[in-house]
Amino acid sequence: MAITATKGQVGLTGNAAVAYAMKQVNPDVFPAYPITPSTAIVEDFSSYVADGEVTTELITVESEHSAMSACIGASAAGARVMTATSSQGLALMWEMLYIASGMRLPIVLADVNRALSAPINIHCDHSDSMGARDSGWIQLYAETVQEAYDNTFMAVRIAEHAKVRLPAMVCFDGFITSHAIENISLLEDQEIQDFVGAYKAENPMLDTDNPVTYGAMTLPDAYIDFKYQQSQAMMRAKDAAVEVMKDFGKRFGREYGLFDTYRLEDADTAIVILNSAAGTTKVAIDELRKQGKKVGLLRPRLFRPFPWQEMVEALKNVKAVAVLDRADSMNAFGGPLFNEVRSALYDLDQRPKIFGRTYGLGGRDYKVKDAVAVFEELSRVVETGKVETLLKYITL
Amino acid sequence: MATLKELSKQQELLSGGHRLCAGCGIPPIVRLVLRAANGPVVATTSTGCLEVGTTIYPYTAWRIPWIHSAFENAAATISGIESAYRSLKKQGRLPGGDKDVKFVAFGGDGGTYDIGIQALSGALERGHNFLYVCYDNGAYMNTGIQRSSATPMLSNTTTSPAGKVIPGKQQWRKDLTRIVAAHNIPYAAQASPHNWSDLSKKAEKAMQVNGPAFMNVMSPCPLGWYTKSEDSIKWAKLSVDTCYWPLYEIEDGVLKITYKPKEKKPLAEWLKPQGRFKHLFKPENAHLLEEFQKRVDMEWQRLLDLDGKRL
């Protein structure tokens, strides 16, 4: 897609913006496989390769499993590597996601959030990336096209951070964000190159004078120690993310944090929700605020690692919280976001009341009225001091 | 090609002290193939005996850069490595400066004929510059002798047991070498470690071609064949002399048999010493042995008919 990079506003879909961000990063290797709704990313990137706008080697693999396998091979060889996928594609990569993180390879993947089969459905929910939440990948979520574009650069820096060295996933909503055109501000190629810096591989296999072995069989005398180191790296990823986001804000004037809040400071009740549905929720908040209701929002941006201490700090004065999940853990105990937020709040002496709602699976619309209804439920909880219904589906 | 004396003086790229079984066919195959690179070489291995036997942390038998990531993806992994090489080479960013590097993927028959065939087919079609070597010992030996699509017919394995009703594996093996050759790659061959000179020549050709190359190599397995460790090379030779495992190559589409036994030995001579075929030598199973011999004869004749021809 021919885009002229200017500092002015450009109307782009989420996919076009993320593909353009990847072009500006100019990775060394890009294994590509098409799947709705992320296909346009690999199409656009293929055009950048065909037109000689990048020095990247494109590998048009025969499956997503091979896409992530090729990412691992290329990254271990010493290349900066990026790819994109959705839904079943991410599910097919599942085995390899754990190997990428276990080998500490800073691969960056754009996941355009889409529901998982069955029944087959191409529309938005977060089942795919939530299914990969324990795979050892850093996960960044985005509300808008601008944020998806910006997160792509930040993901590179966080993943490659010397204290982290873990792969990172940039998640944004299928169709709602991937196919909707928004006016966004692009950065200059040189600004991006200065921000991400030259890639420094650790122990590259292509250094044939200093041979290294990757992926040795590891027995009980060593396995847990490797996993401990990986776990520590994920703990350090939070500070690295803060550092990278601050630097991004300083350079480009767009401020990002571990999560986004909206009118939360004095709120009595709040919704915690990921990605594009936060925009809809903000509209509901503005309407309710006009009626004098103290309502607010917290939208996690960094979901892996989970910045629980900071979230507790932000939510501790709220009287009741609703956590809305666009994925079901199928555990008969609520979605993943609900469970983690609820667990994070446990140690507070005065805990907010909390309930979980599952919404919008497979692209079902989440409307302003749905958010308003959740806030009404929250205010009843505040009035009665009781959570009548801990968990349920909405938008049915 | 190097003489045997010269080969014996070269540094081994797969060191001794690994944990593969005595009599395993894999180490001589790997050593001969890596020597043929004649320069920097990077390798990957699918999950299996070779990976387990050469790496238990903190040890490694590999004196070259080497990676194992999963079972079904050796060809996809090497695709990524080789693409990284091309990318960094053209950008002038290869670690240690510009050089020519060879790329080899090793997989067993389970990792190649079965679970890895999709990734292999994809990598062959894309035309990466690499050599894929399948060490074919005829079953999933690492997990305890389960049948694969490379397992010889009537073989007794733990998932195709010679039972009271069903006498071992019922199907003929998949002809992987021909399937690979159908991708119209520059070079594909079958080899056996008993014929080191034939194997080395093929490995050297395979390393030299521009594009994908494939070698399917007979790999005796004392554990799964129920044979004596010291006899492995003998049984590898008999697999070729009975024409069960013909040595041939397909170079730029032309098939050439590289070894024709002066005297074609009866199949039973190869089968009898192997415990996995013990049941075939019961009097009531004489017809099965006959059937097996007929199929080997037919396949050998089919190959003879193609000898010297463009496929």
XYZ file of C-alpha atoms in Angstrom, chain A residues 142-342:
201
model
C -4.596 -1.471 21.678
C -7.852 0.477 21.579
C -7.256 2.350 18.338
C -5.390 2.209 15.035
C -2.960 4.834 16.324
C -2.219 2.771 19.392
C -1.754 -0.444 17.399
C 0.711 1.415 15.178
C 2.593 2.868 18.161
C 2.550 -0.416 20.119
C 4.314 -2.158 17.237
C 7.420 -0.015 17.796
C 7.244 -0.276 21.563
C 6.882 -4.072 21.332
C 10.186 -4.273 19.442
C 11.991 -2.295 22.117
C 10.433 -4.125 25.068
C 11.042 -7.574 23.523
C 14.671 -6.787 22.704
C 15.357 -5.000 26.008
C 18.589 -6.405 27.467
C 16.828 -7.222 30.751
C 13.909 -8.951 29.017
C 14.656 -10.813 25.739
C 11.170 -12.245 25.335
C 8.818 -12.342 22.330
C 5.989 -9.823 22.204
C 2.470 -9.847 20.818
C 0.686 -6.705 19.631
C -3.049 -7.377 19.933
C -5.885 -5.343 18.423
C -9.463 -6.057 17.479
C -10.293 -7.925 14.281
C -12.368 -5.872 11.818
C -13.305 -3.266 14.433
C -9.741 -1.947 14.473
C -8.050 -3.954 11.709
C -10.468 -2.890 8.973
C -11.716 0.475 10.220
C -10.052 3.576 8.859
C -8.874 6.124 11.381
C -6.875 9.260 10.948
C -3.516 8.640 12.533
C -0.172 10.384 12.789
C 2.731 8.549 11.217
C 6.302 8.863 12.381
C 9.260 9.347 10.072
C 11.286 6.283 9.076
C 14.412 7.763 10.627
C 12.586 8.489 13.887
C 11.570 4.817 14.020
C 15.066 3.586 13.228
C 16.462 5.813 15.971
C 13.804 4.585 18.396
C 14.160 0.835 17.786
C 17.926 1.005 17.158
C 20.106 -1.515 15.334
C 19.298 -5.079 16.315
C 21.873 -6.774 18.534
C 21.416 -10.533 18.472
C 22.601 -12.579 21.438
C 24.457 -15.804 20.581
C 23.469 -15.830 16.910
C 23.801 -19.191 15.184
C 25.253 -17.460 12.134
C 28.351 -16.645 14.195
C 29.836 -19.914 12.955
C 33.190 -19.262 14.635
C 31.487 -19.405 18.024
C 29.054 -22.313 17.714
C 26.097 -22.449 20.107
C 23.580 -25.182 20.837
C 19.916 -24.121 21.064
C 17.193 -26.398 22.359
C 19.159 -29.018 24.270
C 17.217 -31.704 26.088
C 16.944 -30.486 29.673
C 16.204 -32.796 32.576
C 14.939 -32.189 36.118
C 18.399 -30.970 37.214
C 18.100 -27.849 35.042
C 14.631 -27.334 33.528
C 13.068 -25.433 36.427
C 16.096 -23.132 36.629
C 15.600 -22.096 33.011
C 11.915 -21.485 33.679
C 12.796 -19.439 36.764
C 15.050 -17.212 34.662
C 12.276 -16.809 32.092
C 9.819 -15.927 34.824
C 12.229 -13.323 36.213
C 12.597 -11.818 32.732
C 8.809 -11.481 32.522
C 8.833 -9.712 35.893
C 11.449 -7.283 34.577
C 9.390 -6.699 31.421
C 7.027 -4.378 33.295
C 9.737 -1.867 34.172
C 11.157 -2.215 30.685
C 7.709 -1.440 29.255
C 7.393 1.664 31.435
C 10.855 2.805 30.344
C 10.084 2.242 26.647
C 6.673 3.930 26.846
C 8.207 6.947 28.586
C 10.877 7.231 25.919
C 8.215 6.955 23.210
C 6.219 9.738 24.843
C 9.273 11.926 25.210
C 10.296 11.504 21.585
C 6.914 11.606 19.886
C 4.545 13.296 22.325
C 2.120 10.386 22.624
C 1.956 9.252 26.249
C 1.201 5.626 27.096
C 1.163 3.701 30.361
C 0.701 0.148 31.596
C -3.034 0.820 31.333
C -5.269 3.615 30.236
C -7.758 5.188 32.641
C -10.737 7.382 31.843
C -12.396 9.566 34.470
C -11.327 7.027 37.064
C -9.782 9.409 39.644
C -13.001 10.130 41.549
C -15.107 7.251 40.211
C -17.362 5.204 42.488
C -17.774 2.487 39.898
C -15.581 1.343 37.036
C -15.475 -0.988 34.081
C -12.251 -2.824 33.272
C -12.198 -3.741 29.592
C -9.678 -4.386 26.803
C -9.207 -2.922 23.340
C -11.783 -1.214 21.133
C -14.763 -1.748 23.450
C -13.117 0.774 25.787
C -14.050 3.486 23.273
C -17.697 2.523 23.477
C -17.469 2.446 27.264
C -15.978 5.947 27.311
C -19.036 7.267 25.438
C -21.279 5.694 28.059
C -19.144 7.236 30.810
C -19.479 10.715 29.293
C -23.271 10.308 29.135
C -23.510 9.063 32.716
C -21.139 11.761 33.979
C -23.513 14.337 32.503
C -26.145 12.832 34.795
C -23.741 13.294 37.701
C -22.771 9.639 38.016
C -19.215 9.021 39.092
C -18.190 6.326 36.633
C -14.826 5.521 35.112
C -12.762 3.038 33.154
C -9.512 1.129 33.318
C -8.232 -0.384 30.074
C -5.204 -2.677 30.451
C -2.572 -2.108 27.754
C 0.100 -4.439 29.099
C -1.631 -7.717 29.917
C 1.564 -9.820 30.033
C 3.214 -9.199 32.373
C 0.120 -8.308 34.388
C 0.783 -5.008 36.231
C -1.337 -5.942 39.220
C 0.172 -3.643 41.849
C -0.407 -0.555 39.719
C -3.941 -1.709 38.880
C -4.775 -2.192 42.540
C -3.506 1.308 43.239
C -5.748 2.690 40.485
C -8.848 0.740 41.565
C -8.534 0.803 45.372
C -10.903 3.718 45.924
C -13.576 2.447 43.560
C -16.597 0.970 45.332
C -17.573 -1.551 42.658
C -15.801 -2.865 39.586
C -17.122 -4.784 36.593
C -14.558 -6.705 34.553
C -15.694 -7.356 31.014
C -14.097 -10.233 29.133
C -14.292 -10.781 25.391
C -13.215 -14.389 26.003
C -14.499 -17.175 28.201
C -12.068 -19.373 30.093
C -14.736 -22.092 29.995
C -13.938 -22.769 33.638
C -17.449 -21.890 34.901
C -15.664 -19.146 36.846
C -15.427 -16.187 34.513
C -13.013 -14.830 31.955
C -9.253 -14.420 32.307
C -9.285 -10.657 32.849
C -11.953 -10.970 35.554
C -10.017 -13.608 37.432
C -6.743 -11.737 37.373
C -8.203 -8.363 38.365
C -10.234 -9.978 41.126
